[in-house]
Short mmCIF file of C-alpha atoms in Angstrom, two decimals:
data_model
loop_
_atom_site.label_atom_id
_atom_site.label_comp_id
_atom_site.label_asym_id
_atom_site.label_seq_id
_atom_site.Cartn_x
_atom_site.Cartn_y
_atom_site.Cartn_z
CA UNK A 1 -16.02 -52.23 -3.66
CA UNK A 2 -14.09 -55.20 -3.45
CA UNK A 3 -14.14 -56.62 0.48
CA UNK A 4 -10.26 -57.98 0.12
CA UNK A 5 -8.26 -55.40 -0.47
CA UNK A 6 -5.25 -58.54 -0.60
CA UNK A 7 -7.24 -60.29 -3.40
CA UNK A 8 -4.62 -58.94 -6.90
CA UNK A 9 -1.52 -59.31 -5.32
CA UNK A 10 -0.57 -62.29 -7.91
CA UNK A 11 -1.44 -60.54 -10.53
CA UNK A 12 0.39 -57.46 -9.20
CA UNK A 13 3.74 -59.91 -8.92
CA UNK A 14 3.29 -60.77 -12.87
CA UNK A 15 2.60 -57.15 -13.54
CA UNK A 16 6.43 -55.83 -15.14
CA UNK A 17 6.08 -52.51 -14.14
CA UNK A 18 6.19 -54.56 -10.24
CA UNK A 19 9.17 -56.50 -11.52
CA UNK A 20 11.11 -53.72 -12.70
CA UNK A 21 10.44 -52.03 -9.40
CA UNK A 22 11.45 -55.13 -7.78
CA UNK A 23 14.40 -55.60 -9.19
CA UNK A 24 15.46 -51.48 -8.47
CA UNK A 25 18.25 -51.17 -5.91
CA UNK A 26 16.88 -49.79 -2.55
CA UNK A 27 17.48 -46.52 -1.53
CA UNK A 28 18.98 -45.41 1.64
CA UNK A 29 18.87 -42.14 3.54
CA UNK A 30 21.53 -40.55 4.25
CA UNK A 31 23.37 -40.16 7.72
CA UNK A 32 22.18 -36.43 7.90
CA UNK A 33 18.89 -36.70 6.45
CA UNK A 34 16.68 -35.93 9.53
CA UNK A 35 18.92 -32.98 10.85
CA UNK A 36 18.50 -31.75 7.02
CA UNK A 37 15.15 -31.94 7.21
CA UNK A 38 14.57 -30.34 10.51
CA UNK A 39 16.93 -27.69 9.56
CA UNK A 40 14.36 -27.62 6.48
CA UNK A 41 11.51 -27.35 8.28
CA UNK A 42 13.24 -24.30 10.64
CA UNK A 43 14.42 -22.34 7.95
CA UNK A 44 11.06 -22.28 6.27
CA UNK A 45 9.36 -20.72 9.29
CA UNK A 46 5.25 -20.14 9.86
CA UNK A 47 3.24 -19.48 7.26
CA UNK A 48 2.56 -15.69 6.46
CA UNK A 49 -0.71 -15.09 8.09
CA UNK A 50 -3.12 -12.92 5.84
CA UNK A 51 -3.12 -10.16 7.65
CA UNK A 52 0.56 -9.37 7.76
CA UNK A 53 0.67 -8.67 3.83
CA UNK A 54 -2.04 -5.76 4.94
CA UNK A 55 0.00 -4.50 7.75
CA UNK A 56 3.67 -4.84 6.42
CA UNK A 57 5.14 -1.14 5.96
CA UNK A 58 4.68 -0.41 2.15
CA UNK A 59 1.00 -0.56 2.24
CA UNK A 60 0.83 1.16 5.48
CA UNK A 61 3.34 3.91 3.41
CA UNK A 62 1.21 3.86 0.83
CA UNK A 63 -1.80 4.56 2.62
CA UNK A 64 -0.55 7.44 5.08
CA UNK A 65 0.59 9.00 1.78
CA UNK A 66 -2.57 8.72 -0.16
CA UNK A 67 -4.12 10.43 3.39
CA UNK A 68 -1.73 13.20 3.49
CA UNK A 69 -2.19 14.02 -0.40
CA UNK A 70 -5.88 13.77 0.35
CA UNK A 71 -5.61 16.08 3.50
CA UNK A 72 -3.51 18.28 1.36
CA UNK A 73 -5.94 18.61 -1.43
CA UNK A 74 -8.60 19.79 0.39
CA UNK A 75 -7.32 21.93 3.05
CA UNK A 76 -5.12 23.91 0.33
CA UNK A 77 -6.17 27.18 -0.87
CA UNK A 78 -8.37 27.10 -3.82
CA UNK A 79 -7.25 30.39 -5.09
CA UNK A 80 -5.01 32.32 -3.01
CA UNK A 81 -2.89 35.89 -3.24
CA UNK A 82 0.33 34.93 -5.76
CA UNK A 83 3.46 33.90 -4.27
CA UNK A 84 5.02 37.31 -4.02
CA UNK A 85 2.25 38.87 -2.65
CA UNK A 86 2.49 36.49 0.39
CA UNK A 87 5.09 38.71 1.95
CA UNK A 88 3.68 42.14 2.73
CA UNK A 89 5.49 42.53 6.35
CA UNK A 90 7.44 45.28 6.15
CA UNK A 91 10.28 43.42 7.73
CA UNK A 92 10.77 41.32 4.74
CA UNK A 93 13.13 42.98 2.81
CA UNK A 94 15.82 43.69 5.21
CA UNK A 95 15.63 39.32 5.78
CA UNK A 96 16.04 38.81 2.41
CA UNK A 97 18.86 41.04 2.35
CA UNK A 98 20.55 39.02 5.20
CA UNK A 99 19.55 35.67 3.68
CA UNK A 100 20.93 36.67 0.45
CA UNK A 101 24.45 38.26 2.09
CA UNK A 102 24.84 34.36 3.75
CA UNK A 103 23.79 32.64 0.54
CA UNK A 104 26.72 34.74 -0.94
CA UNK A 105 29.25 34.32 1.94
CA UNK A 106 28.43 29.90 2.12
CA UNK A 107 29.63 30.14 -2.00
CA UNK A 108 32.36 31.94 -1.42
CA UNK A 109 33.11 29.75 1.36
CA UNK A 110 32.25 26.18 -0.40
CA UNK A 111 31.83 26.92 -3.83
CA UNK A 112 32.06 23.41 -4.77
CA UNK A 113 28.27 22.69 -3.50
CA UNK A 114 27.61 25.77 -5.52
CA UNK A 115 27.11 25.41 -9.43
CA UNK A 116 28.31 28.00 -11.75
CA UNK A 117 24.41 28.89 -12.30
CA UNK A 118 23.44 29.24 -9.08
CA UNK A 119 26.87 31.13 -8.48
CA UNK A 120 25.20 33.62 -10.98
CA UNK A 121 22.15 33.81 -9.60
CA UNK A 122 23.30 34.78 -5.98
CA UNK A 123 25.47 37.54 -7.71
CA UNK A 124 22.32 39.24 -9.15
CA UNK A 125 23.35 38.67 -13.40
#
């Protein structure tokens, strides 16, 4: 290590890539250069800590989702009666008759949130 740091400064003067500098116009900041750069420095905010990328809502989403399919899995029946076979109350029939009767009288009232399928379908053909 060299104990003056001062020692090349004439050979730093003959060096040309010092001249050329020397010879470049100075620059000068502008009028609004520190209220740029403290607007700068206010618009770019904290840094993101790591544990916010964990705890941000589309990993927490994620995550209750995976939990509920999981839940679901395992608590649903493994083989069960079929569908039709759920309803053996002997109630049943006279609510589907109602349900159907309303199904029939909201098409006939809005038929435009009806399509000409389901239409059909409601009618019995």
């Amino acid at each position: 290590m060299k104990s003056d740091p001062h020692a090349d400064d004439a050979t730093l003067e003959s060096d040309p890539v010092w001249r050329l500098l020397a010879g470049s116009p100075t620059a000068q900041a502008r009028t609004r250069f520190a209220d740029d750069t403290l607007r700068a420095a206010r618009l770019s905010g904290a840094p993101r800590r790591w544990w916010s990328a964990v705890v941000s809502p589309v990993p927490l989403t994620a995550f209750a989702g995976a939990v509920a399919a999981l839940v679901f899995a395992i608590l649903a029946p493994q083989s069960g009666p079929a569908p039709s076979a759920l309803f053996t109350d002997p109630h049943a029939d006279p609510i589907d008759e109602i349900a159907d009767t309303e199904m029939l009288i909201a098409a006939a009232d809005h038929p435009e949130h009806f399509s000409d399928a389901e239409i059909l379908a409601l009618c019995g053909f």
